[in-house]
Structures are given as structure tokens and as C-alpha cells.
PDB file of C-alpha atoms in Angstrom:
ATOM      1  CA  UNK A 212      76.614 -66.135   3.499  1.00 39.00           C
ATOM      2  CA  UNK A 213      79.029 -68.160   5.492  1.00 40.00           C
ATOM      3  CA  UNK A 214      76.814 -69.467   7.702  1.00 40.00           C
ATOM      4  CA  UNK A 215      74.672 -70.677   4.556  1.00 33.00           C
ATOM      5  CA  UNK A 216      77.969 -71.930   3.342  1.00 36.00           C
ATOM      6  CA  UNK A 217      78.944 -73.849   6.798  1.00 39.00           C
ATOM      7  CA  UNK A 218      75.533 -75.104   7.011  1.00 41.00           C
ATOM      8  CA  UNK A 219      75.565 -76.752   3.387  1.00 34.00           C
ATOM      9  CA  UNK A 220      78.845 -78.506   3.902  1.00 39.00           C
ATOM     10  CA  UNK A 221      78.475 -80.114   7.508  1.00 43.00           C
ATOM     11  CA  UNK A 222      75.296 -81.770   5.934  1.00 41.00           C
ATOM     12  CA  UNK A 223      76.715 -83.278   3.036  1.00 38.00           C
ATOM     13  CA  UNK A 224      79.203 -84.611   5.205  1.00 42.00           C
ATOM     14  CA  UNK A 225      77.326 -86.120   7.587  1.00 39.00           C
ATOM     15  CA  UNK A 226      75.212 -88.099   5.387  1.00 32.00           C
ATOM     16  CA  UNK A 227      78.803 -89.558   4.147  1.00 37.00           C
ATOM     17  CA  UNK A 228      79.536 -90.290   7.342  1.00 39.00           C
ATOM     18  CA  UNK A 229      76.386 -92.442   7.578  1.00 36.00           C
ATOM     19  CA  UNK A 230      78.199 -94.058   4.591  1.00 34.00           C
ATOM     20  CA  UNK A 231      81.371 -94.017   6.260  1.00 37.00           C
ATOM     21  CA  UNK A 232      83.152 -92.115   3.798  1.00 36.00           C
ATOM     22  CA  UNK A 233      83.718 -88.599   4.724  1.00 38.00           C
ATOM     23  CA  UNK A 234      86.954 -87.369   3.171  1.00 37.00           C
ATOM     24  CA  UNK A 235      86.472 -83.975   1.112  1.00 36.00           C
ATOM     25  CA  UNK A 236      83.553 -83.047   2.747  1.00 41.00           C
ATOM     26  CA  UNK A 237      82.399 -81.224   5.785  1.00 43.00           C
ATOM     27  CA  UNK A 238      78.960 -81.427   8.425  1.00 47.00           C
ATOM     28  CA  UNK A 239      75.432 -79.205   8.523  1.00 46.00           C
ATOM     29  CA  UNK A 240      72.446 -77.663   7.256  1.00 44.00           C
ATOM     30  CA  UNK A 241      70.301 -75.422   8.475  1.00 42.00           C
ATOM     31  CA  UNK A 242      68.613 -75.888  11.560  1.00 49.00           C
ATOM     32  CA  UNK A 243      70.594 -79.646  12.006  1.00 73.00           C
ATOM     33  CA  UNK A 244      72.850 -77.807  14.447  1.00 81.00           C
ATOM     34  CA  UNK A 245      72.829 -75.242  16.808  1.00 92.00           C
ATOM     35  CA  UNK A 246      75.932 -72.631  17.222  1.00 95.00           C
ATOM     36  CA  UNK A 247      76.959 -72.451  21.031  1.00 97.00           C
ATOM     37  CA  UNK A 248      80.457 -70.895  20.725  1.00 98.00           C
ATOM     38  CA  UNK A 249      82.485 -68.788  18.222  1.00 97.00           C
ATOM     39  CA  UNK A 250      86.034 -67.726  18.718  1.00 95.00           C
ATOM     40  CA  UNK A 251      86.225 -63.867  18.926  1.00 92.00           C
ATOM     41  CA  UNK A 252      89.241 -63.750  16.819  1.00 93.00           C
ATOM     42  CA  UNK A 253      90.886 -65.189  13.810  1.00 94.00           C
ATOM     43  CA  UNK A 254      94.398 -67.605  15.102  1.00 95.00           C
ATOM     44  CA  UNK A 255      97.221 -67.754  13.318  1.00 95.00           C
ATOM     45  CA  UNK A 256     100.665 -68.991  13.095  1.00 94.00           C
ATOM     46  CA  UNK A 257     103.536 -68.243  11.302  1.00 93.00           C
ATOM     47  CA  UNK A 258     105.553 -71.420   9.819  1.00 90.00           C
ATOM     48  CA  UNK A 259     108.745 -69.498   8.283  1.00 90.00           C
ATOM     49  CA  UNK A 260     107.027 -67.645   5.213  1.00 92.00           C
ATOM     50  CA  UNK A 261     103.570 -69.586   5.419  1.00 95.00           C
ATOM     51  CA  UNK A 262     100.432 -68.593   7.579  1.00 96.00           C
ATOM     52  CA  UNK A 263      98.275 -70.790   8.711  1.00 96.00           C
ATOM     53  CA  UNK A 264      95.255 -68.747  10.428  1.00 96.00           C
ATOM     54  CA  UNK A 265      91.635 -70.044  11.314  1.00 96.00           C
ATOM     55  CA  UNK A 266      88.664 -69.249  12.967  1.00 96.00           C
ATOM     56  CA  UNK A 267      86.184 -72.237  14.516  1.00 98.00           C
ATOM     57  CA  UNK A 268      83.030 -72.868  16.124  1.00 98.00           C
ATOM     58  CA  UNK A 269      80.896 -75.087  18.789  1.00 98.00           C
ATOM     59  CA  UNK A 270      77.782 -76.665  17.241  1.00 96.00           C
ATOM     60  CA  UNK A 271      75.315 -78.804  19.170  1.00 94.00           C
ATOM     61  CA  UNK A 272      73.292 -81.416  16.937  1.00 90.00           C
ATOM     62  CA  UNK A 273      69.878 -80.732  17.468  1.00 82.00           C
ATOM     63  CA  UNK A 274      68.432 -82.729  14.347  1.00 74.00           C
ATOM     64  CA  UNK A 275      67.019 -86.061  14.744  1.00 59.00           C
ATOM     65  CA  UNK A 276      67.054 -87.158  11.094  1.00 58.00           C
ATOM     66  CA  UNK A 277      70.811 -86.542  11.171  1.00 59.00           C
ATOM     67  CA  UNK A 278      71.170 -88.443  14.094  1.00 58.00           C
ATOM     68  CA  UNK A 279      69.681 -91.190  12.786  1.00 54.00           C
ATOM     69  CA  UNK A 280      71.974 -91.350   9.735  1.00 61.00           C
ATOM     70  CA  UNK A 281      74.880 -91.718  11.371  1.00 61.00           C
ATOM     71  CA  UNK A 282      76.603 -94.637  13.791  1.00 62.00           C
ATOM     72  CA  UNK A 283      79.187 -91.650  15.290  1.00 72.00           C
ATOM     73  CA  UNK A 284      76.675 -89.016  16.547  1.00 80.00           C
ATOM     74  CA  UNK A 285      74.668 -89.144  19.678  1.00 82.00           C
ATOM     75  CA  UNK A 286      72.112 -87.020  21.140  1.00 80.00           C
ATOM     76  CA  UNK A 287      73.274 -83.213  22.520  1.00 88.00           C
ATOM     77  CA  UNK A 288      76.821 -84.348  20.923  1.00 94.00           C
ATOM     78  CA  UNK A 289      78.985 -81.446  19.215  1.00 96.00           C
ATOM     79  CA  UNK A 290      80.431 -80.267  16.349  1.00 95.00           C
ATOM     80  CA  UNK A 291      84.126 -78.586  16.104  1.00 97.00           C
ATOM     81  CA  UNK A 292      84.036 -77.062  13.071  1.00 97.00           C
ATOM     82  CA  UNK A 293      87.589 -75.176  11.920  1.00 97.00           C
ATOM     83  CA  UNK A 294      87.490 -73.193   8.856  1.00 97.00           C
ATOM     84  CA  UNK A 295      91.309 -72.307   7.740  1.00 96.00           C
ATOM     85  CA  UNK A 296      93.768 -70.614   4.985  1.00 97.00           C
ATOM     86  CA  UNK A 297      96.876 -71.442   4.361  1.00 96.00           C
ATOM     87  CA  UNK A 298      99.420 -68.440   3.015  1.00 97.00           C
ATOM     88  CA  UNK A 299     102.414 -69.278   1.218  1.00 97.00           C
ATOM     89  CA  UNK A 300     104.731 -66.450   1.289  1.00 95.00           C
ATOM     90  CA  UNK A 301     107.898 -69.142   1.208  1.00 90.00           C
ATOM     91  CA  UNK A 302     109.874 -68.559  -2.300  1.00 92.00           C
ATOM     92  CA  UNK A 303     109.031 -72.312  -3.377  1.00 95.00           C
ATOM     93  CA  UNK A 304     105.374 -74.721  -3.015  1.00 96.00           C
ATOM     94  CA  UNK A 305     104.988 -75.844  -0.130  1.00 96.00           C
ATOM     95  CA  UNK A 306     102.942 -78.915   1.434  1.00 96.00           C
ATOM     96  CA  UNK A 307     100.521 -78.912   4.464  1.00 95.00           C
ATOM     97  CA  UNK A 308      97.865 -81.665   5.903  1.00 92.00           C
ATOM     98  CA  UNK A 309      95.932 -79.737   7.783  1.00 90.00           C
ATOM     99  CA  UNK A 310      94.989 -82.604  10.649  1.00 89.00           C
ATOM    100  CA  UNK A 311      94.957 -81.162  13.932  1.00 93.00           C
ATOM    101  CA  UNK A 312      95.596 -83.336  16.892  1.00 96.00           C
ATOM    102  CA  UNK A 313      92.593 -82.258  19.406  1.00 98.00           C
ATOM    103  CA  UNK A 314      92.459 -83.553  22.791  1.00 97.00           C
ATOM    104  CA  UNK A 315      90.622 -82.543  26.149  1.00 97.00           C
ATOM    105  CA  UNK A 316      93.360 -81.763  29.307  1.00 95.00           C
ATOM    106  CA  UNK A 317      92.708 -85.879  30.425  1.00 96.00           C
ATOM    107  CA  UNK A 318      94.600 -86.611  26.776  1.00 97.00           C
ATOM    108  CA  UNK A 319      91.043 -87.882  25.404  1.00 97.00           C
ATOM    109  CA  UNK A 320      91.225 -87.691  21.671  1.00 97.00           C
ATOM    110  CA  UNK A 321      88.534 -85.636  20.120  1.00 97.00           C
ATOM    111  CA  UNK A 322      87.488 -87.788  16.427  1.00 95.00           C
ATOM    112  CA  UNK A 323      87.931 -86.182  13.471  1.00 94.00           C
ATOM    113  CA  UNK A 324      84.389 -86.544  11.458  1.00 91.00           C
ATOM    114  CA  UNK A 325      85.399 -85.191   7.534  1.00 91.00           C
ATOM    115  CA  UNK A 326      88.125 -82.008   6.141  1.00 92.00           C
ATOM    116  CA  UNK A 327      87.492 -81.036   2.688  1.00 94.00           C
ATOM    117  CA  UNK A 328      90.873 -82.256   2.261  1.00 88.00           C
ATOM    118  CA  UNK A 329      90.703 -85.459   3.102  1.00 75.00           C
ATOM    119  CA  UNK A 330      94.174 -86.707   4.675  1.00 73.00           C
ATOM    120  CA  UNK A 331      95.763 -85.589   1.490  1.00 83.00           C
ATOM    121  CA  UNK A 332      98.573 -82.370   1.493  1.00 90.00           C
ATOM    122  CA  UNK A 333      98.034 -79.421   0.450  1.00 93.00           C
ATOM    123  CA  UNK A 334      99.722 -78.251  -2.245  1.00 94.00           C
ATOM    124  CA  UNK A 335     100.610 -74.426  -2.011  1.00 96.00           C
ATOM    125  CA  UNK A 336     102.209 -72.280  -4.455  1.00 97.00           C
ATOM    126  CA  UNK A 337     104.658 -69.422  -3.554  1.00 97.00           C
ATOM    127  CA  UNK A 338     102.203 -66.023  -2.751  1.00 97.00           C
ATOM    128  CA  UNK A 339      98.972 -68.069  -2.750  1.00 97.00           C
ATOM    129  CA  UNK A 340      96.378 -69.127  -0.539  1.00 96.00           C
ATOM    130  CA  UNK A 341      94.587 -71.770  -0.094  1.00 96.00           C
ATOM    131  CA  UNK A 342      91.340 -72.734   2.526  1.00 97.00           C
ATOM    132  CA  UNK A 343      90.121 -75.833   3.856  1.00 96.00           C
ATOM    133  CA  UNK A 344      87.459 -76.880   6.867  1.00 97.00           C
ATOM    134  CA  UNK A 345      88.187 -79.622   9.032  1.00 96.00           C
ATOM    135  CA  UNK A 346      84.864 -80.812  11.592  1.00 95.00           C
ATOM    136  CA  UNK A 347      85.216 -82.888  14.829  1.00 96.00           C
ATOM    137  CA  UNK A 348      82.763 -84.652  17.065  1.00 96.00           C
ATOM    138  CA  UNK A 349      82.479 -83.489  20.831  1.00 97.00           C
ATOM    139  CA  UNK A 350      80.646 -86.096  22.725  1.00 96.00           C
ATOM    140  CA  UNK A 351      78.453 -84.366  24.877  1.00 95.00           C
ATOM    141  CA  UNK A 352      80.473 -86.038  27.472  1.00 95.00           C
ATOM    142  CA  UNK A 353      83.581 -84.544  26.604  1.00 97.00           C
ATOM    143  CA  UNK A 354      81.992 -81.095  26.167  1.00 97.00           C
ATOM    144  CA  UNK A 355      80.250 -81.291  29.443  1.00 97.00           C
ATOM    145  CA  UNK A 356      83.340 -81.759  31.393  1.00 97.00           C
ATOM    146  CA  UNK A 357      85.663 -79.077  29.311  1.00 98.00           C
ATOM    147  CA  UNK A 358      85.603 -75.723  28.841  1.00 98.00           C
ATOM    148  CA  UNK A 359      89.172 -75.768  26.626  1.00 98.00           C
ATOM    149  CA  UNK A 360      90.118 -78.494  24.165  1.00 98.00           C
ATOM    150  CA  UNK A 361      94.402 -79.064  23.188  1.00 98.00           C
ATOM    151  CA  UNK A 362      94.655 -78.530  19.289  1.00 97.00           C
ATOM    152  CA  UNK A 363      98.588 -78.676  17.478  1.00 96.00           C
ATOM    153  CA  UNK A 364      98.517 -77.506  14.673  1.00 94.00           C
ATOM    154  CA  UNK A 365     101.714 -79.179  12.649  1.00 93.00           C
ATOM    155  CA  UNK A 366     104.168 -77.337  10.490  1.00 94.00           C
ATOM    156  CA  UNK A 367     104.326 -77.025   6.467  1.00 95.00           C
ATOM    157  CA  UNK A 368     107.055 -78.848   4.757  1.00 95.00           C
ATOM    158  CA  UNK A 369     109.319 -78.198   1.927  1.00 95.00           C
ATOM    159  CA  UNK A 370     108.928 -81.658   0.377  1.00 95.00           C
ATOM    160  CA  UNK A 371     105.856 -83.909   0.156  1.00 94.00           C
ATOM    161  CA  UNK A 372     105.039 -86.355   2.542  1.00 92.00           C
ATOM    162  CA  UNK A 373     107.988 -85.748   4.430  1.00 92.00           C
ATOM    163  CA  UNK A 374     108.091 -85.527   8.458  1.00 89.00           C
ATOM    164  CA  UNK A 375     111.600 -84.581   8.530  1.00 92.00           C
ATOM    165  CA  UNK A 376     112.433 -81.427  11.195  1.00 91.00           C
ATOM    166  CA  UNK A 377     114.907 -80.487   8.081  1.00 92.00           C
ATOM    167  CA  UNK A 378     111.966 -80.223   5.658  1.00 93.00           C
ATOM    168  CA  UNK A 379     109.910 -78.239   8.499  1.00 95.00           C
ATOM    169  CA  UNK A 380     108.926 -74.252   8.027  1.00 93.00           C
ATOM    170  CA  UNK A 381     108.417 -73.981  11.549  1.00 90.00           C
ATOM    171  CA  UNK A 382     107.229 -75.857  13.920  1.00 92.00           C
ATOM    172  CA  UNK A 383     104.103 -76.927  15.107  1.00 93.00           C
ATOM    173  CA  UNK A 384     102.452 -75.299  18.292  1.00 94.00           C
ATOM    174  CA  UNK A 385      99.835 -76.564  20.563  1.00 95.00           C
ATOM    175  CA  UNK A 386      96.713 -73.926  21.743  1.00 94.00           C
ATOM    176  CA  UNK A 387      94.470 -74.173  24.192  1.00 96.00           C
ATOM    177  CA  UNK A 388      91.347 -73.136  22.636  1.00 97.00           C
ATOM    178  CA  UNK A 389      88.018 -72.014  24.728  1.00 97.00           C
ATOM    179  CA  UNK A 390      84.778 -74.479  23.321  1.00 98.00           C
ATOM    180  CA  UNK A 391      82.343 -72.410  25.750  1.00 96.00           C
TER     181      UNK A 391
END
């Protein structure tokens, strides 16, 4: 059922790409893409009282039609797709924007294609959960010459829109995450 799920949203999302509007939605359908790499286990992070955990996956774009609807995506380019939940055990709501900063070990940003969140925050309410899916493109480039890709994941805040270290649960953390 995930897969179905997964497969449903990076579709929609790439035809609003094509558009050039891809806030709340995600990439795929079945048989655009191809999965070449799944993490083994879930990651997460503790931010003072709030989890942030997700799990992700490789995709190569094997579908022409898709191709063609879009100005981003190349042939034998990738898909980063990270599927997340964010756990609020902090005693008050807390806010999260779950954009990741991805880069390859030469600093070369990875593009962020669509998030079902848009860039909007999160709004979390003490003991709840909430789950979002953020994709990224690979060029084939880029995955051809890495085997990890640098992803920080930021901290949840106390207060909206605020960047403030005094606002921070946590801090952020940077991973090096396997993509093969």
C-alpha cells in the first residue's frame, strides 16, 4: 500500500512541476520510476521533546511521458524521495518546515522538486504527530559520482517563523546518508 501511495503522489507532482507549481504535492506513478535504493532503517532525531524520524528512497525516472512534461528532469535522472513524522512530545505546539538542505561532498546543492508541505511550518500540537514527504531531483550526474548525499535536518521552534537559537528544541544535525 505504500508503494501505491508513493507512486500516486510523485505523479501528481510532477505534472505540477511541468506547471511549475509544485508546493503540497509529491512525484510518481507506477512504472514512471524505478526504486534503486531504500534505507534499511527508519532515522530519527530527537529535538528536546519532538521526533523527527524518516525513512527515504532512490528512484530512477524511467518514463518518457514524464520526462517530457517537465523542464527539470532529464533522462536516467533521480528521485530522493523522504517520507517523515514529526512527534511532538514538547508540553506546548510547536513549529517545523521540514526543508532539508541536501548536498553531495563537492557542496553541490541537490533541488528540491515538491513537499506536501510546501515551504509552510508545520504546526504540531503537544502528543501529536504529524507526516509529510519531501522529493528531490538527483541528476544522473550527481548520482553517478556519489554514493552518500549531506542532508541537515533543522530544529523545531517554539514560536512561528522564528530562527532564533532561543526558540530552538534542539538543534539541527547533518547525516550522511547512503543513495546506493
Amino acid at each position: 500500500m505504500k508503494s501505491v501511495w508513493i507512486n500516486v503522489v510523485i505523479m501528481s507532482a510532477f505534472i505540477l512541476a511541468a506547471c511549475g507549481n509544485t508546493s503540497n504535492e509529491n512525484l510518481s506513478d507506477a512504472g514512471e520510476t524505478n526504486i534503486v535504493y531504500e534505507n534499511d532503517e527508519m532515522i530519527s532525531h530527537n529535538l528536546e521533546g519532538v521526533t523527527v524520524s524518516f525513512d527515504y528512497q532512490i528512484q530512477k525516472i524511467t518514463n518518457s511521458e514524464m520526462l517530457s512534461q517537465s523542464t527539470n528532469l532529464q533522462s536516467g535522472d533521480y528521485l530522493l524521495e523522504v517520507s517523515g513524522e514529526i512527534y511532538n512530545d514538547f508540553e506546548q505546539m510547536i513549529y517545523y518546515t521540514p526543508h532539508f538542505n541536501i548536498e553531495t561532498s563537492e557542496k553541490v546543492k541537490i533541488e528540491q522538486l515538491s513537499s506536501t508541505v510546501g515551504d509552510e511550518q508545520i504546526l504540531v500540537n503537544p502528543q501529536m504527530k504529524t507526516n509529510f514527504t519531501v522529493v528531490y531531483l538527483i541528476p544522473k550526474e550527481q548520482y553517478n559520482e556519489n554514493a552518500f548525499l549531506n542532508l541537515r535536518v533543522p530544529a523545531a521552534f517554539k514560536e512561528p517563523d522564528s530562527e532564533s537559537s532561543g526558540d530552538a528544541l534542539g538543534d539541527s544535525v547533518n547525516w550522511e546518508i547512503p543513495i546506493k
